[in-house]
Amino acid sequence: MNHSQDMNAKLARVCKVFRIKGTFQSYEEIKVGNINRTYKVNFIRDDGKPKSYIVQDVNTYAFKEPVKVMENIDYVTEYLHQKSPKKTALHFHHTRERKTYFVGEDGFWRLFNYIPSVNYSVCDDLEVVRNAGLAFGEFQMLLSDFDASLLHETIPGFHNTRQRYDKLRAVVEADPCGKVAEVREELDWIFSVEDTACRLIDMHRQGKLPLRVTHNDTKINNVLFDGDTKEAIVVIDLDTVMPGLVGYDFGDAIRFAANDVAEDCPEIEKVGLNLEVFRAFAEGFLKHTASTLLPEELDTLALSSFVMTAELAVRFMDDYIQGNPYFKILYPEHNLVRTRCQIALAKDMLARMDEMEQIVRECAAGNC
Ligand code: GN1
Ligand code: MG
């Protein structure tokens, strides 16, 4: 059997476990996302109509306790559905044992509804960006009274920047693949900004920034849009919904969307912060959240963009030095290219912090 036939058979088996009715037609891999493997599977139902689903093979290297990930998702999707029943929601199918996952020899599988939509990996359409901001802001508002003690920490210390730095130090020390000499310059820069990059987590520890329920992975490709109206349909990828700081969601979204280029662009001279995109996202995000945020949270939103970008530089660098066990790569230097791209963006953010802060103040006051 070749790879595609093998995959066909595997996915058909998984669909059967989730009791999907009809005839399996085909599948395509959706290459969005750096962690899990995602497939769209296409069926013809018994009434002759086509119907598609999304099947995912959860990465259990990243998510050591995937059952807990699914428990979080069950709670959160149910809660969101109860609060806004008319909105399109992610719907995870159950196995005969009433589980939203299935552990096979070949992976940890889940299956949910396919939602016809468009999705952007790079986007400079300001209306789309504003709508992404609205969607992530609304997501956080809807979960503002959710009992956070129900949630597992699916990746311990996920955005604990201090811990990320400590881990990088240990990995540099061990240098398991002999890569450190070649990345000295990048490492020197990363460590030179450590205190600034750790300011959010430090402020949280000092009791100045509160925990909320956050998404924690707010790349614009984690929102599905209506291609005609450009409105956001639904926020997806709930694997990392956990207690977190508001800046994690704001900052990560800016890191990804307000870069002039993709996060793995090898042409460093093209990397840069797009302040128009920054403004559009801030306008959407703050529309409903501004009144609920503390002054310290608003004051650190611009900084959070830098923090998340530096943190990603740390994480990509760590993975590169370790031989790429965590992020999917398309070529051996991929994580190094991603690191350099984050460093270039983070530098630009530092240089333009005042402008970002000014925009946040304007948007928070409703004068965007
Ligand atoms: C991963 O899987 P994906 O692409 O949504 C990662 C994020 C990073 C992102 C960088 C669980 O997200 O934290 O910001 O790659 N998710 C996890 O592209 O580590
Ligand atoms: Mg993700």
mmCIF file of C-alpha atoms and ligand atoms in Angstrom:
data_model
loop_
_atom_site.group_PDB
_atom_site.id
_atom_site.type_symbol
_atom_site.label_atom_id
_atom_site.label_comp_id
_atom_site.label_asym_id
_atom_site.label_seq_id
_atom_site.Cartn_x
_atom_site.Cartn_y
_atom_site.Cartn_z
ATOM 1 C CA MET A 1 0.000 0.000 0.000
ATOM 2 C CA ASN A 2 1.306 3.466 -0.807
ATOM 3 C CA HIS A 3 1.028 6.356 1.666
ATOM 4 C CA SER A 4 -2.221 7.688 0.268
ATOM 5 C CA GLN A 5 -3.950 4.285 0.256
ATOM 6 C CA ASP A 6 -2.683 3.655 3.746
ATOM 7 C CA MET A 7 -4.028 7.029 4.902
ATOM 8 C CA ASN A 8 -7.356 6.354 3.192
ATOM 9 C CA ALA A 9 -7.706 3.100 5.078
ATOM 10 C CA LYS A 10 -6.621 4.677 8.364
ATOM 11 C CA LEU A 11 -9.035 7.608 8.086
ATOM 12 C CA ALA A 12 -11.908 5.394 6.978
ATOM 13 C CA ARG A 13 -11.316 3.265 10.091
ATOM 14 C CA VAL A 14 -11.282 6.316 12.346
ATOM 15 C CA CYS A 15 -14.516 7.611 10.802
ATOM 16 C CA LYS A 16 -16.130 4.263 11.469
ATOM 17 C CA VAL A 17 -15.172 4.470 15.131
ATOM 18 C CA PHE A 18 -16.894 7.863 15.273
ATOM 19 C CA ARG A 19 -19.944 6.250 13.631
ATOM 20 C CA ILE A 20 -19.935 8.404 10.504
ATOM 21 C CA LYS A 21 -22.651 7.217 8.133
ATOM 22 C CA GLY A 22 -22.340 6.923 4.360
ATOM 23 C CA THR A 23 -19.502 6.039 2.013
ATOM 24 C CA PHE A 24 -15.958 7.304 2.419
ATOM 25 C CA GLN A 25 -14.915 9.080 -0.791
ATOM 26 C CA SER A 26 -11.607 10.841 -0.321
ATOM 27 C CA TYR A 27 -9.443 12.858 2.012
ATOM 28 C CA GLU A 28 -7.095 15.826 1.815
ATOM 29 C CA GLU A 29 -4.493 16.879 4.339
ATOM 30 C CA ILE A 30 -4.961 20.432 5.624
ATOM 31 C CA LYS A 31 -1.491 21.768 6.083
ATOM 32 C CA VAL A 32 -2.383 24.578 8.490
ATOM 33 C CA GLY A 33 -0.953 24.207 11.984
ATOM 34 C CA ASN A 34 2.474 23.296 13.268
ATOM 35 C CA ILE A 35 1.514 20.604 15.786
ATOM 36 C CA ASN A 36 -1.385 18.263 14.976
ATOM 37 C CA ARG A 37 -2.109 16.490 11.678
ATOM 38 C CA THR A 38 -5.406 17.578 10.163
ATOM 39 C CA TYR A 39 -7.448 15.963 7.397
ATOM 40 C CA LYS A 40 -10.678 16.817 5.662
ATOM 41 C CA VAL A 41 -12.571 13.631 4.892
ATOM 42 C CA ASN A 42 -15.314 13.567 2.307
ATOM 43 C CA PHE A 43 -18.312 11.242 2.480
ATOM 44 C CA ILE A 44 -21.400 10.611 0.382
ATOM 45 C CA ARG A 45 -24.313 10.115 2.713
ATOM 46 C CA ASP A 46 -26.924 7.456 2.131
ATOM 47 C CA ASP A 47 -29.276 10.110 0.686
ATOM 48 C CA GLY A 48 -26.616 10.855 -1.970
ATOM 49 C CA LYS A 49 -25.520 14.204 -0.528
ATOM 50 C CA PRO A 50 -21.858 14.990 0.103
ATOM 51 C CA LYS A 51 -20.755 15.647 3.683
ATOM 52 C CA SER A 52 -17.312 16.431 5.046
ATOM 53 C CA TYR A 53 -15.685 16.191 8.452
ATOM 54 C CA ILE A 54 -12.381 17.167 9.989
ATOM 55 C CA VAL A 55 -10.263 14.405 11.471
ATOM 56 C CA GLN A 56 -7.229 15.218 13.575
ATOM 57 C CA ASP A 57 -4.344 13.150 14.834
ATOM 58 C CA VAL A 58 -3.355 14.941 18.034
ATOM 59 C CA ASN A 59 0.366 15.356 18.616
ATOM 60 C CA THR A 60 1.020 13.547 21.876
ATOM 61 C CA TYR A 61 4.610 14.782 22.049
ATOM 62 C CA ALA A 62 3.229 18.308 22.486
ATOM 63 C CA PHE A 63 0.145 17.253 24.438
ATOM 64 C CA LYS A 64 1.347 14.629 26.880
ATOM 65 C CA GLU A 65 -2.132 14.192 28.341
ATOM 66 C CA PRO A 66 -4.461 14.448 25.354
ATOM 67 C CA VAL A 67 -7.492 13.175 27.281
ATOM 68 C CA LYS A 68 -7.249 16.310 29.399
ATOM 69 C CA VAL A 69 -7.130 18.404 26.236
ATOM 70 C CA MET A 70 -10.400 16.815 25.173
ATOM 71 C CA GLU A 71 -11.964 17.351 28.596
ATOM 72 C CA ASN A 72 -11.142 21.061 28.354
ATOM 73 C CA ILE A 73 -12.556 21.222 24.846
ATOM 74 C CA ASP A 74 -15.749 19.429 25.911
ATOM 75 C CA TYR A 75 -16.320 21.928 28.730
ATOM 76 C CA VAL A 76 -15.490 24.984 26.666
ATOM 77 C CA THR A 77 -17.438 24.088 23.524
ATOM 78 C CA GLU A 78 -20.475 23.160 25.620
ATOM 79 C CA TYR A 79 -20.253 26.419 27.556
ATOM 80 C CA LEU A 80 -19.857 28.548 24.437
ATOM 81 C CA HIS A 81 -22.762 26.772 22.795
ATOM 82 C CA GLN A 82 -25.013 27.401 25.805
ATOM 83 C CA LYS A 83 -24.075 31.071 25.920
ATOM 84 C CA SER A 84 -24.598 31.738 22.229
ATOM 85 C CA PRO A 85 -26.656 28.850 20.834
ATOM 86 C CA LYS A 86 -27.174 30.478 17.435
ATOM 87 C CA LYS A 87 -23.482 30.775 16.636
ATOM 88 C CA THR A 88 -21.726 28.162 14.554
ATOM 89 C CA ALA A 89 -19.852 25.898 16.943
ATOM 90 C CA LEU A 90 -17.287 23.155 16.828
ATOM 91 C CA HIS A 91 -19.074 19.876 17.331
ATOM 92 C CA PHE A 92 -16.975 16.872 18.289
ATOM 93 C CA HIS A 93 -18.451 13.482 17.436
ATOM 94 C CA HIS A 94 -18.612 10.660 19.977
ATOM 95 C CA THR A 95 -17.543 7.057 19.747
ATOM 96 C CA ARG A 96 -19.799 4.212 20.847
ATOM 97 C CA GLU A 97 -18.233 4.577 24.292
ATOM 98 C CA ARG A 98 -19.407 8.236 24.377
ATOM 99 C CA LYS A 99 -15.877 9.584 24.091
ATOM 100 C CA THR A 100 -14.806 12.520 21.898
ATOM 101 C CA TYR A 101 -11.528 10.797 21.144
ATOM 102 C CA PHE A 102 -10.214 7.436 20.111
ATOM 103 C CA VAL A 103 -6.800 6.059 20.976
ATOM 104 C CA GLY A 104 -5.556 3.703 18.278
ATOM 105 C CA GLU A 105 -2.158 2.129 17.649
ATOM 106 C CA ASP A 106 -1.554 4.822 15.074
ATOM 107 C CA GLY A 107 -2.541 7.900 17.034
ATOM 108 C CA PHE A 108 -4.902 9.880 19.216
ATOM 109 C CA TRP A 109 -7.845 10.782 17.014
ATOM 110 C CA ARG A 110 -10.794 13.145 17.139
ATOM 111 C CA LEU A 111 -13.406 14.123 14.594
ATOM 112 C CA PHE A 112 -15.530 17.252 14.249
ATOM 113 C CA ASN A 113 -17.827 19.029 11.840
ATOM 114 C CA TYR A 114 -16.365 20.612 8.725
ATOM 115 C CA ILE A 115 -17.403 24.270 8.518
ATOM 116 C CA PRO A 116 -17.375 25.766 5.000
ATOM 117 C CA SER A 117 -15.246 28.888 5.358
ATOM 118 C CA VAL A 118 -12.070 30.661 4.383
ATOM 119 C CA ASN A 119 -8.928 30.867 6.423
ATOM 120 C CA TYR A 120 -5.898 33.172 6.171
ATOM 121 C CA SER A 121 -2.274 32.490 6.948
ATOM 122 C CA VAL A 122 -1.136 35.975 5.974
ATOM 123 C CA CYS A 123 -3.709 38.741 5.817
ATOM 124 C CA ASP A 124 -3.568 42.469 5.217
ATOM 125 C CA ASP A 125 -7.288 42.949 4.657
ATOM 126 C CA LEU A 126 -8.015 45.274 7.569
ATOM 127 C CA GLU A 127 -11.667 44.341 7.748
ATOM 128 C CA VAL A 128 -10.775 40.676 8.174
ATOM 129 C CA VAL A 129 -8.163 41.549 10.797
ATOM 130 C CA ARG A 130 -10.644 43.741 12.715
ATOM 131 C CA ASN A 131 -13.125 40.866 12.651
ATOM 132 C CA ALA A 132 -10.462 38.482 13.951
ATOM 133 C CA GLY A 133 -9.885 40.919 16.832
ATOM 134 C CA LEU A 134 -13.609 41.002 17.521
ATOM 135 C CA ALA A 135 -13.776 37.200 17.473
ATOM 136 C CA PHE A 136 -10.912 36.697 19.940
ATOM 137 C CA GLY A 137 -12.219 39.524 22.140
ATOM 138 C CA GLU A 138 -15.659 37.976 22.137
ATOM 139 C CA PHE A 139 -14.198 34.546 22.861
ATOM 140 C CA GLN A 140 -12.570 35.912 25.981
ATOM 141 C CA MET A 141 -15.716 37.818 27.021
ATOM 142 C CA LEU A 142 -17.893 34.733 26.644
ATOM 143 C CA LEU A 143 -15.542 32.758 28.859
ATOM 144 C CA SER A 144 -15.110 35.528 31.429
ATOM 145 C CA ASP A 145 -17.443 33.823 33.909
ATOM 146 C CA PHE A 146 -16.382 30.281 33.079
ATOM 147 C CA ASP A 147 -15.080 28.381 36.118
ATOM 148 C CA ALA A 148 -11.364 28.317 35.296
ATOM 149 C CA SER A 149 -10.693 25.722 38.004
ATOM 150 C CA LEU A 150 -12.366 23.152 35.715
ATOM 151 C CA LEU A 151 -9.603 23.557 33.149
ATOM 152 C CA HIS A 152 -6.493 21.412 33.020
ATOM 153 C CA GLU A 153 -3.191 23.007 32.154
ATOM 154 C CA THR A 154 -2.764 21.095 28.885
ATOM 155 C CA ILE A 155 0.849 22.204 28.459
ATOM 156 C CA PRO A 156 2.281 23.191 31.842
ATOM 157 C CA GLY A 157 3.894 26.631 31.798
ATOM 158 C CA PHE A 158 2.854 27.141 28.176
ATOM 159 C CA HIS A 159 3.345 30.922 28.228
ATOM 160 C CA ASN A 160 5.574 31.067 31.273
ATOM 161 C CA THR A 161 8.312 33.020 29.532
ATOM 162 C CA ARG A 162 10.745 32.658 32.456
ATOM 163 C CA GLN A 163 10.365 28.899 32.299
ATOM 164 C CA ARG A 164 10.830 28.980 28.510
ATOM 165 C CA TYR A 165 14.087 30.886 28.954
ATOM 166 C CA ASP A 166 15.309 28.499 31.669
ATOM 167 C CA LYS A 167 14.584 25.559 29.403
ATOM 168 C CA LEU A 168 16.464 27.200 26.533
ATOM 169 C CA ARG A 169 19.460 27.741 28.836
ATOM 170 C CA ALA A 170 19.463 24.031 29.709
ATOM 171 C CA VAL A 171 19.166 23.006 26.065
ATOM 172 C CA VAL A 172 22.028 25.331 25.064
ATOM 173 C CA GLU A 173 24.107 23.816 27.837
ATOM 174 C CA ALA A 174 23.396 20.262 26.642
ATOM 175 C CA ASP A 175 23.688 21.161 22.927
ATOM 176 C CA PRO A 176 22.524 17.669 21.889
ATOM 177 C CA CYS A 177 22.984 18.185 18.131
ATOM 178 C CA GLY A 178 26.029 20.442 18.153
ATOM 179 C CA LYS A 179 24.080 23.414 16.824
ATOM 180 C CA VAL A 180 24.886 26.057 19.436
ATOM 181 C CA ALA A 181 28.059 27.448 17.880
ATOM 182 C CA GLU A 182 26.215 28.283 14.691
ATOM 183 C CA VAL A 183 23.426 30.238 16.475
ATOM 184 C CA ARG A 184 25.476 32.259 18.971
ATOM 185 C CA GLU A 185 24.408 35.595 17.544
ATOM 186 C CA GLU A 186 20.710 34.746 17.768
ATOM 187 C CA LEU A 187 21.143 33.408 21.292
ATOM 188 C CA ASP A 188 22.985 36.545 22.410
ATOM 189 C CA TRP A 189 20.119 38.718 21.243
ATOM 190 C CA ILE A 190 17.471 36.441 22.777
ATOM 191 C CA PHE A 191 19.185 36.537 26.185
ATOM 192 C CA SER A 192 19.828 40.277 25.954
ATOM 193 C CA VAL A 193 16.059 40.964 26.065
ATOM 194 C CA GLU A 194 15.183 38.354 28.687
ATOM 195 C CA ASP A 195 13.928 40.741 31.349
ATOM 196 C CA THR A 196 11.690 42.661 28.966
ATOM 197 C CA ALA A 197 10.369 39.415 27.498
ATOM 198 C CA CYS A 198 9.553 38.142 31.005
ATOM 199 C CA ARG A 199 7.802 41.291 32.182
ATOM 200 C CA LEU A 200 4.252 39.923 31.864
ATOM 201 C CA ILE A 201 4.911 36.762 33.834
ATOM 202 C CA ASP A 202 6.843 38.768 36.439
ATOM 203 C CA MET A 203 3.978 41.255 36.790
ATOM 204 C CA HIS A 204 1.548 38.371 37.126
ATOM 205 C CA ARG A 205 3.650 36.884 39.916
ATOM 206 C CA GLN A 206 3.625 40.261 41.654
ATOM 207 C CA GLY A 207 -0.177 40.184 41.543
ATOM 208 C CA LYS A 208 -0.442 42.984 38.986
ATOM 209 C CA LEU A 209 -1.942 41.052 36.076
ATOM 210 C CA PRO A 210 -4.908 38.700 36.649
ATOM 211 C CA LEU A 211 -5.525 35.285 35.141
ATOM 212 C CA ARG A 212 -8.461 34.974 32.759
ATOM 213 C CA VAL A 213 -9.551 32.122 30.518
ATOM 214 C CA THR A 214 -7.576 32.639 27.336
ATOM 215 C CA HIS A 215 -7.177 30.866 24.002
ATOM 216 C CA ASN A 216 -3.376 31.093 24.012
ATOM 217 C CA ASP A 217 -2.847 30.360 20.320
ATOM 218 C CA THR A 218 -4.497 33.278 18.538
ATOM 219 C CA LYS A 219 -2.988 33.072 15.087
ATOM 220 C CA ILE A 220 -5.405 34.449 12.524
ATOM 221 C CA ASN A 221 -5.518 31.012 10.924
ATOM 222 C CA ASN A 222 -7.277 29.836 14.071
ATOM 223 C CA VAL A 223 -10.375 31.788 13.020
ATOM 224 C CA LEU A 224 -12.695 30.642 10.240
ATOM 225 C CA PHE A 225 -14.243 33.425 8.139
ATOM 226 C CA ASP A 226 -17.195 33.807 5.831
ATOM 227 C CA GLY A 227 -15.581 34.502 2.445
ATOM 228 C CA ASP A 228 -18.410 36.828 1.343
ATOM 229 C CA THR A 229 -19.095 38.936 4.431
ATOM 230 C CA LYS A 230 -15.538 38.634 5.849
ATOM 231 C CA GLU A 231 -17.115 38.054 9.253
ATOM 232 C CA ALA A 232 -15.596 35.575 11.660
ATOM 233 C CA ILE A 233 -17.634 32.389 11.919
ATOM 234 C CA VAL A 234 -15.883 30.588 14.736
ATOM 235 C CA VAL A 235 -12.645 30.434 16.707
ATOM 236 C CA ILE A 236 -10.986 27.031 16.323
ATOM 237 C CA ASP A 237 -8.037 25.122 17.824
ATOM 238 C CA LEU A 238 -9.088 25.009 21.457
ATOM 239 C CA ASP A 239 -6.207 22.740 22.563
ATOM 240 C CA THR A 240 -4.547 25.408 24.640
ATOM 241 C CA VAL A 241 -7.576 27.117 26.194
ATOM 242 C CA MET A 242 -6.361 27.563 29.752
ATOM 243 C CA PRO A 243 -6.071 30.230 32.401
ATOM 244 C CA GLY A 244 -3.770 32.923 31.024
ATOM 245 C CA LEU A 245 -3.128 36.642 30.712
ATOM 246 C CA VAL A 246 -5.042 38.807 28.268
ATOM 247 C CA GLY A 247 -1.744 39.799 26.669
ATOM 248 C CA TYR A 248 -1.099 36.224 25.592
ATOM 249 C CA ASP A 249 -4.077 36.389 23.232
ATOM 250 C CA PHE A 250 -3.574 39.951 22.090
ATOM 251 C CA GLY A 251 0.183 39.607 21.688
ATOM 252 C CA ASP A 252 0.213 36.298 19.854
ATOM 253 C CA ALA A 253 -2.385 37.539 17.386
ATOM 254 C CA ILE A 254 -0.286 40.627 16.641
ATOM 255 C CA ARG A 255 2.901 38.579 16.364
ATOM 256 C CA PHE A 256 1.325 36.556 13.599
ATOM 257 C CA ALA A 257 -1.060 38.917 11.811
ATOM 258 C CA ALA A 258 0.800 42.220 12.047
ATOM 259 C CA ASN A 259 4.009 40.874 10.566
ATOM 260 C CA ASP A 260 4.416 42.058 6.975
ATOM 261 C CA VAL A 261 5.377 38.487 6.054
ATOM 262 C CA ALA A 262 4.691 34.914 7.197
ATOM 263 C CA GLU A 263 6.259 33.770 10.480
ATOM 264 C CA ASP A 264 8.756 31.631 8.587
ATOM 265 C CA CYS A 265 9.801 34.117 5.917
ATOM 266 C CA PRO A 266 13.511 33.636 5.121
ATOM 267 C CA GLU A 267 13.868 37.171 3.722
ATOM 268 C CA ILE A 268 14.624 38.945 6.968
ATOM 269 C CA GLU A 269 14.733 42.386 5.366
ATOM 270 C CA LYS A 270 11.031 42.037 4.557
ATOM 271 C CA VAL A 271 9.997 41.332 8.158
ATOM 272 C CA GLY A 272 8.307 44.227 9.913
ATOM 273 C CA LEU A 273 5.481 45.366 12.115
ATOM 274 C CA ASN A 274 2.458 46.609 10.191
ATOM 275 C CA LEU A 275 0.868 49.289 12.353
ATOM 276 C CA GLU A 276 -2.303 49.434 10.267
ATOM 277 C CA VAL A 277 -2.897 45.768 10.954
ATOM 278 C CA PHE A 278 -1.996 46.359 14.601
ATOM 279 C CA ARG A 279 -4.614 49.119 14.808
ATOM 280 C CA ALA A 280 -7.298 47.060 13.086
ATOM 281 C CA PHE A 281 -6.790 44.083 15.414
ATOM 282 C CA ALA A 282 -6.651 46.326 18.492
ATOM 283 C CA GLU A 283 -9.860 48.060 17.430
ATOM 284 C CA GLY A 284 -11.722 44.752 17.101
ATOM 285 C CA PHE A 285 -10.246 43.152 20.207
ATOM 286 C CA LEU A 286 -10.831 46.134 22.470
ATOM 287 C CA LYS A 287 -14.320 46.938 21.273
ATOM 288 C CA HIS A 288 -15.963 44.751 23.905
ATOM 289 C CA THR A 289 -13.044 43.968 26.206
ATOM 290 C CA ALA A 290 -11.619 47.433 26.939
ATOM 291 C CA SER A 291 -14.150 48.203 29.668
ATOM 292 C CA THR A 292 -13.385 44.919 31.450
ATOM 293 C CA LEU A 293 -9.589 45.233 31.478
ATOM 294 C CA LEU A 294 -7.538 46.675 34.320
ATOM 295 C CA PRO A 295 -5.310 49.695 33.589
ATOM 296 C CA GLU A 296 -2.239 47.447 34.016
ATOM 297 C CA GLU A 297 -3.603 45.051 31.396
ATOM 298 C CA LEU A 298 -4.245 47.855 28.907
ATOM 299 C CA ASP A 299 -0.859 49.399 29.626
ATOM 300 C CA THR A 300 0.927 46.130 28.810
ATOM 301 C CA LEU A 301 -0.979 45.132 25.658
ATOM 302 C CA ALA A 302 1.530 46.715 23.285
ATOM 303 C CA LEU A 303 4.364 45.140 25.252
ATOM 304 C CA SER A 304 2.600 41.753 25.052
ATOM 305 C CA SER A 305 3.202 41.712 21.285
ATOM 306 C CA PHE A 306 6.923 41.895 21.917
ATOM 307 C CA VAL A 307 6.710 39.337 24.726
ATOM 308 C CA MET A 308 4.937 36.761 22.586
ATOM 309 C CA THR A 309 7.279 37.312 19.657
ATOM 310 C CA ALA A 310 10.373 36.943 21.829
ATOM 311 C CA GLU A 311 8.849 33.867 23.476
ATOM 312 C CA LEU A 312 8.312 32.270 20.078
ATOM 313 C CA ALA A 313 11.913 33.065 19.170
ATOM 314 C CA VAL A 314 12.918 31.190 22.331
ATOM 315 C CA ARG A 315 10.660 28.231 21.502
ATOM 316 C CA PHE A 316 11.715 27.911 17.848
ATOM 317 C CA MET A 317 15.380 28.243 18.848
ATOM 318 C CA ASP A 318 15.008 25.619 21.578
ATOM 319 C CA ASP A 319 13.422 23.230 19.075
ATOM 320 C CA TYR A 320 16.120 23.848 16.472
ATOM 321 C CA ILE A 321 18.913 23.165 18.947
ATOM 322 C CA GLN A 322 17.182 19.968 20.070
ATOM 323 C CA GLY A 323 16.809 18.610 16.523
ATOM 324 C CA ASN A 324 13.176 19.719 15.947
ATOM 325 C CA PRO A 325 11.165 17.318 18.092
ATOM 326 C CA TYR A 326 8.222 19.709 18.621
ATOM 327 C CA PHE A 327 7.226 21.870 15.631
ATOM 328 C CA LYS A 328 6.527 20.334 12.231
ATOM 329 C CA ILE A 329 9.270 21.346 9.819
ATOM 330 C CA LEU A 330 9.420 21.339 6.033
ATOM 331 C CA TYR A 331 13.223 21.502 5.808
ATOM 332 C CA PRO A 332 16.086 21.134 8.321
ATOM 333 C CA GLU A 333 16.656 24.869 8.931
ATOM 334 C CA HIS A 334 12.953 25.699 9.220
ATOM 335 C CA ASN A 335 12.984 26.413 12.955
ATOM 336 C CA LEU A 336 16.098 28.562 12.600
ATOM 337 C CA VAL A 337 14.422 30.586 9.860
ATOM 338 C CA ARG A 338 11.364 30.970 12.094
ATOM 339 C CA THR A 339 13.593 32.100 14.968
ATOM 340 C CA ARG A 340 15.323 34.742 12.852
ATOM 341 C CA CYS A 341 11.999 35.997 11.577
ATOM 342 C CA GLN A 342 10.694 36.375 15.170
ATOM 343 C CA ILE A 343 13.871 38.162 16.219
ATOM 344 C CA ALA A 344 13.581 40.660 13.363
ATOM 345 C CA LEU A 345 9.938 41.316 14.194
ATOM 346 C CA ALA A 346 10.629 41.638 17.923
ATOM 347 C CA LYS A 347 13.361 44.210 17.217
ATOM 348 C CA ASP A 348 10.970 46.253 15.100
ATOM 349 C CA MET A 349 8.350 46.041 17.860
ATOM 350 C CA LEU A 350 10.798 47.368 20.448
ATOM 351 C CA ALA A 351 11.637 50.274 18.177
ATOM 352 C CA ARG A 352 7.963 51.118 17.678
ATOM 353 C CA MET A 353 6.627 50.468 21.173
ATOM 354 C CA ASP A 354 5.517 54.087 21.679
ATOM 355 C CA GLU A 355 3.434 54.019 18.518
ATOM 356 C CA MET A 356 1.807 50.731 19.531
ATOM 357 C CA GLU A 357 1.034 52.083 22.986
ATOM 358 C CA GLN A 358 -0.543 55.184 21.518
ATOM 359 C CA ILE A 359 -2.786 53.081 19.261
ATOM 360 C CA VAL A 360 -3.893 50.903 22.199
ATOM 361 C CA ARG A 361 -4.818 54.039 24.160
ATOM 362 C CA GLU A 362 -6.821 55.397 21.231
ATOM 363 C CA CYS A 363 -8.652 52.136 20.611
ATOM 364 C CA ALA A 364 -9.369 51.575 24.312
ATOM 365 C CA ALA A 365 -10.933 55.027 24.408
ATOM 366 C CA GLY A 366 -13.043 54.192 21.355
ATOM 367 C CA ASN A 367 -11.116 56.603 19.089
ATOM 368 C CA CYS A 368 -9.468 54.163 16.779
HETATM 369 C C1 GN1 B 1 1.683 26.073 17.201
HETATM 370 O O1 GN1 B 1 -0.483 24.237 15.983
HETATM 371 P P1 GN1 B 1 -0.521 25.673 15.759
HETATM 372 O O2 GN1 B 1 0.061 26.001 14.466
HETATM 373 O O3 GN1 B 1 -1.917 26.263 15.984
HETATM 374 C C2 GN1 B 1 1.905 26.262 18.685
HETATM 375 C C3 GN1 B 1 1.747 27.720 19.047
HETATM 376 C C4 GN1 B 1 2.723 28.549 18.247
HETATM 377 C C5 GN1 B 1 2.517 28.282 16.771
HETATM 378 C C6 GN1 B 1 3.549 28.987 15.935
HETATM 379 C C7 GN1 B 1 0.359 23.818 21.082
HETATM 380 O O4 GN1 B 1 0.355 26.391 16.894
HETATM 381 O O5 GN1 B 1 1.992 27.899 20.426
HETATM 382 O O6 GN1 B 1 2.521 29.902 18.513
HETATM 383 O O7 GN1 B 1 2.595 26.886 16.476
HETATM 384 N N1 GN1 B 1 0.958 25.436 19.424
HETATM 385 C C8 GN1 B 1 1.374 24.660 20.426
HETATM 386 O O8 GN1 B 1 3.165 28.955 14.615
HETATM 387 O O9 GN1 B 1 2.542 24.630 20.796
HETATM 388 MG MG MG B 2 -2.644 25.280 18.042
#
